[in-house]
Amino acid sequence: MAQTFLPGVSGRATFAFVTEMLPQPEVVSRYYLRTLGTLGLSGPGDQQLLGTHGHHRRRLALLSVLAAARDQGRSRDHLLTLFWAEAPESRARHSLDQLLYAVRSSIGDDVFVGVNPVCLNPAVVSTDVGVFMAALEREDPARAITEYRGPFLDGFYLADSAEFERWLEAERTALATRYAAALERLARNAEAAGDSEAAVQWWRKLTDADPLSSRNAASLVRALMRAGDQSAALQFAQRHEAILARELGVSVGPELADLVAALHAESGARSSIALKVPAATITPARARVGDAAEVPDLRDAGRTTLSPPQRSPRGRRLRFALGIPIVLATIAVILTLSRSRSDVTRSQPSGEHSLAVLPFVNVSGAAADLPLVNGLSEELIVVLARVPHVRVIARTSAFAFENSGLNLRRIADSLGVSDVLEGSVERSGQRLHVQVRLIDPGDGVTRWAETYDREFRDVFAVQSDIASGVARALEIQLGAKTLARARRGPTSNVAAYELYLRGNDPSMTRSDSMARAALGYFEQAIVLDHRYAAAYAGLARMQMRVAAGGDTTVSRRERMRLAESAALTAVALDDSLADAHAALSAVRRNNYEFAASEAELKRAVALEPRTARFHEWLVQLYVWMDRPAEALAEARDAVELDPLSPTANAELARALLANGRCDEALAQLTPLRHLQPPLLRASSIATQCYASKGMWPDAIAEATRNAANGGQPAKGVLGFVLARAGRTKEAQQLLQSLLGHSRRRGELAGEIATVYAGLGDKPKAWVWLEQGRDSHTLVLDHLSLALDRLRPDPRVDAFLRQLGLQNR
């Protein structure tokens, strides 16, 4: 039978035409591909056609790639990259033709639709991943989870295809995340329907899938409590604590600890679960920063790479499958942002080069090597961004295309760059094998390429050599000072450097338990090198993050004192380190010292003017200080530097809101609605936009979405908009929940004041606002809702002056 495609029409269009014309209800596929769990292809009578042995593996791998792509298909170039990245192009294309022929021989000539891209013919092969995704799209989570029998291609690998392994890990994570979201939706639906038994079942399945999530664990404990099974709730909480201690070396989060305390209070017993104080909380020295006696110098111990706490293989796989990934937009979000970037970015000056450093490939595939590999890419971005007349795209936008399947030309067009640097890193013991090449994406010509085989201790020299090679290829001057700084590196101890990279991974801020783990990494790095300024800056940031998460092992006031000490030490050790000044700025901001915070942040921008996140933080600062025009200018700078960054685009929306341009702000936020995991600030800003326009149903919808993911702090805004919409009873119920939490933890004063303001109880709103001011626990992002509601009371301006926001 001849292959089914339309001459002169793309594979995707052919696929759409064929699927539309086929009588869908009557079509029964001849073959069924199982990808979720054990991989296999079965034919009529459930007879296995292809198994995972021998030469069948690559055929199944190809079918799985096309199954995951669904009607989008995969271009031939992408298939070549996945399976034969290292082979010469002519040989790779020949191998692809042979593989396609082998699959047709096994299944039938009509198994594929289209030539380029290549799609699976749904009339010939149906797939469980296709059914799973279709069920989610039509909002049928119950049907979707019945199809999910295990992780995508569980246990499957291709030993000689590193790019395929990289794609597989990302696809497996994405599908596992969708599965978890479906389970959570079923659980919450059951709770809303008052079906406690079903809610327990769904939450239990979710905790089985992701046993390291304290958020899910707390939800199961609450469900068991509602079902009246306090004994089972306590037993599960104790098991969860043991898992966290074994796998991550951390204790349970404060939310679960509070639930257990409440359970024990009911039974008159004492809780056996308590958050643990870190074993070694380092108090950085303010004065004698060069005194080695302050912190033991274990430099000899650092001659070999220090490993993180050992974790079981099952724990590693679960964390990767349902872990906390850095905030990455879906491809649809990426392309939407890239289409709109011309609205906010300036044209490239004549004679200026523009460069994107794509995330390097982790050849070994080992999760333990990923922080090092990503760190190499990130450090090159920082070094090259210091070069005059080179516009280097920031990390978030460059990393957004990881596993995207887009070719280099499309990536370059989306980012607006003239050159792309890509590479791979393979680590074997203490040896590094690094390959890099600088490419002109317009014609695919390699401008420069090099391979480095070095000891791991020479990692900074490798970074310096790569930066020098790129500069020479672009015919620009790197500068002796920049080159020397890159070669010297931030520390003389490579073990400390590796620990720093682990703590600095963006994913470490996405949960309280991971933040505490990151805190430990920075502390260990400082033990190995007590003069490591960047590690002190990281320690300061993470102390503030742990304090914001409600950690009860150390008071918030003490956490902030430790953060300030660490930030001051970082600046004292290296006044030229932008991160040190940014960390100190954050401390000053939390202390309501806004002028000092602005000065430190401007110093950070002066040192690294092309670091987008510094401009983002200035946006927040200027909005709070009622300087909307400056906020908008900084927001545009951030988006220009990091055009596909969800946070940069959200901060632009914040600046537009501050300038009274709500409709534009909401349009800016639209592409961010599809992010997974959700970006909390996007919903928060949208809520404030709708509130300012008096669109209360929309404000409630956004605030409800935010409260589902943002925990107790987000409930204050929800209570406010419910009250303003006339849903007083619901607002008062939320208020009682916040008051109860505050009695136990001494927090949420600003959130409670916001609900009181929404309810029109101004005296109580002022009591709680003043309490929040005195305890330094106000969330300034939400403060404007309460204060605008309290105007024209003259106390508003006085209150702002007391906070140091004199310009408001």
Coordinates of N, CA, C and O in Angstrom, one line a residue, residues 287-339:
A287 N 33.0 41.3 60.7 CA 34.3 42.1 60.7 C 35.4 41.3 60.1 O 35.9 41.5 59.0
R288 N 35.9 40.3 60.8 CA 37.2 39.7 60.5 C 37.0 38.6 59.4 O 37.1 37.4 59.6
V289 N 36.6 39.1 58.2 CA 36.2 38.2 57.2 C 37.4 37.4 56.7 O 37.2 36.3 56.0
G290 N 38.6 37.8 56.9 CA 39.7 37.1 56.4 C 40.3 36.1 57.5 O 41.3 35.4 57.2
D291 N 39.7 36.0 58.6 CA 40.2 35.2 59.7 C 39.7 33.8 59.5 O 38.6 33.4 59.6
A292 N 40.7 32.9 59.2 CA 40.3 31.5 58.9 C 39.8 30.8 60.1 O 39.1 29.7 60.0
A293 N 40.0 31.3 61.3 CA 39.4 30.6 62.5 C 37.9 30.8 62.6 O 37.3 30.0 63.4
E294 N 37.3 31.7 61.9 CA 35.9 31.9 62.0 C 35.1 30.6 61.6 O 34.2 30.2 62.2
V295 N 35.5 30.1 60.5 CA 34.9 28.8 59.9 C 36.1 27.9 59.5 O 37.0 28.3 58.8
P296 N 36.0 26.7 59.9 CA 37.1 25.7 59.6 C 37.3 25.7 58.1 O 36.4 25.6 57.3
D297 N 38.6 25.7 57.6 CA 38.9 25.7 56.2 C 39.3 24.2 55.9 O 40.3 23.7 56.3
L298 N 38.4 23.5 55.2 CA 38.6 22.1 54.9 C 39.1 22.0 53.5 O 38.6 21.2 52.7
R299 N 40.0 22.8 53.1 CA 40.4 22.8 51.7 C 41.0 21.5 51.2 O 40.8 21.1 50.1
D300 N 41.7 20.8 52.1 CA 42.2 19.5 51.7 C 41.1 18.5 51.4 O 41.2 17.7 50.4
A301 N 40.0 18.6 52.2 CA 38.9 17.7 51.9 C 38.2 18.1 50.6 O 37.5 17.2 50.0
G302 N 38.5 19.2 50.1 CA 37.8 19.7 48.9 C 38.5 19.3 47.6 O 38.1 19.7 46.5
R303 N 39.6 18.5 47.7 CA 40.4 18.2 46.5 C 39.6 17.2 45.7 O 39.8 17.0 44.5
T304 N 38.7 16.5 46.2 CA 37.8 15.6 45.5 C 36.4 16.2 45.6 O 36.0 16.9 46.6
T305 N 35.5 15.9 44.6 CA 34.2 16.4 44.6 C 33.4 15.9 45.8 O 33.3 14.7 46.0
L306 N 32.7 16.8 46.5 CA 31.9 16.5 47.6 C 30.5 16.1 47.1 O 30.0 16.8 46.2
S307 N 30.0 15.0 47.5 CA 28.8 14.5 47.0 C 27.6 14.9 48.0 O 27.9 15.0 49.2
P308 N 26.4 15.1 47.4 CA 25.3 15.4 48.3 C 24.9 14.2 49.1 O 25.4 13.1 48.8
P309 N 24.0 14.4 50.0 CA 23.5 13.2 50.8 C 23.0 12.1 49.9 O 22.3 12.4 48.9
Q310 N 23.3 10.9 50.2 CA 22.9 9.8 49.4 C 21.4 9.6 49.4 O 20.8 9.7 50.4
R311 N 20.8 9.3 48.2 CA 19.4 9.1 48.1 C 19.2 7.8 47.4 O 19.9 7.4 46.5
S312 N 18.0 7.2 47.7 CA 17.8 5.9 47.0 C 17.4 6.1 45.5 O 17.0 7.2 45.1
P313 N 17.7 5.1 44.7 CA 17.4 5.2 43.3 C 15.9 5.5 43.0 O 15.6 6.3 42.2
R314 N 15.1 4.9 43.8 CA 13.6 5.1 43.6 C 13.3 6.6 44.0 O 12.5 7.2 43.3
G315 N 13.9 7.1 45.0 CA 13.7 8.5 45.3 C 14.1 9.4 44.3 O 13.5 10.4 43.9
R316 N 15.3 9.1 43.6 CA 15.8 10.0 42.6 C 14.8 10.0 41.4 O 14.6 11.0 40.8
R317 N 14.4 8.8 41.1 CA 13.5 8.7 39.9 C 12.2 9.4 40.2 O 11.7 10.1 39.3
L318 N 11.6 9.3 41.4 CA 10.4 10.0 41.7 C 10.5 11.5 41.7 O 9.7 12.2 41.2
R319 N 11.7 12.0 42.2 CA 11.9 13.4 42.2 C 12.0 13.9 40.8 O 11.6 15.0 40.5
F320 N 12.6 13.1 39.9 CA 12.8 13.6 38.5 C 11.4 13.5 37.8 O 11.1 14.4 37.0
A321 N 10.7 12.5 38.1 CA 9.4 12.3 37.4 C 8.4 13.3 37.8 O 7.6 13.8 37.0
L322 N 8.3 13.6 39.1 CA 7.4 14.6 39.6 C 8.0 15.6 40.4 O 7.5 16.1 41.4
G323 N 9.3 16.0 40.0 CA 10.0 16.9 40.8 C 9.5 18.4 40.6 O 8.5 18.6 40.0
I324 N 10.4 19.3 41.1 CA 10.0 20.7 41.0 C 10.8 21.3 40.0 O 11.9 21.8 40.2
P325 N 10.4 21.4 38.7 CA 11.3 21.9 37.6 C 11.3 23.4 37.7 O 10.5 24.0 38.3
I326 N 12.4 24.0 37.1 CA 12.4 25.5 37.0 C 11.2 25.9 36.2 O 10.7 25.2 35.4
V327 N 10.8 27.1 36.3 CA 9.7 27.6 35.6 C 10.0 27.7 34.2 O 10.7 28.6 33.7
L328 N 9.4 26.8 33.4 CA 9.6 26.8 32.0 C 8.2 27.0 31.3 O 7.3 26.3 31.6
A329 N 8.1 27.8 30.3 CA 6.9 27.9 29.5 C 6.8 26.7 28.6 O 7.7 26.1 28.2
T330 N 5.5 26.4 28.3 CA 5.3 25.4 27.3 C 5.7 26.0 25.9 O 5.9 27.2 25.8
I331 N 5.8 25.2 24.9 CA 6.2 25.7 23.6 C 5.2 26.7 23.1 O 5.6 27.8 22.5
A332 N 3.9 26.5 23.4 CA 2.9 27.5 23.0 C 3.2 28.8 23.6 O 3.0 29.9 23.0
V333 N 3.5 28.8 24.9 CA 3.8 30.0 25.7 C 5.0 30.7 25.1 O 5.0 31.9 24.9
I334 N 6.0 29.9 24.8 CA 7.3 30.5 24.3 C 7.0 31.2 23.0 O 7.4 32.3 22.8
L335 N 6.3 30.6 22.1 CA 6.1 31.2 20.8 C 5.1 32.4 20.9 O 5.3 33.4 20.2
T336 N 4.2 32.3 21.8 CA 3.3 33.5 22.0 C 4.1 34.7 22.5 O 4.0 35.8 22.0
L337 N 5.0 34.5 23.5 CA 5.8 35.5 24.0 C 6.8 36.0 22.9 O 7.1 37.2 22.8
S338 N 7.3 35.1 22.1 CA 8.3 35.5 21.1 C 7.6 36.4 20.0 O 8.2 37.3 19.4
R339 N 6.3 36.1 19.7 CA 5.6 36.9 18.7 C 5.4 38.3 19.2 O 5.3 39.2 18.4

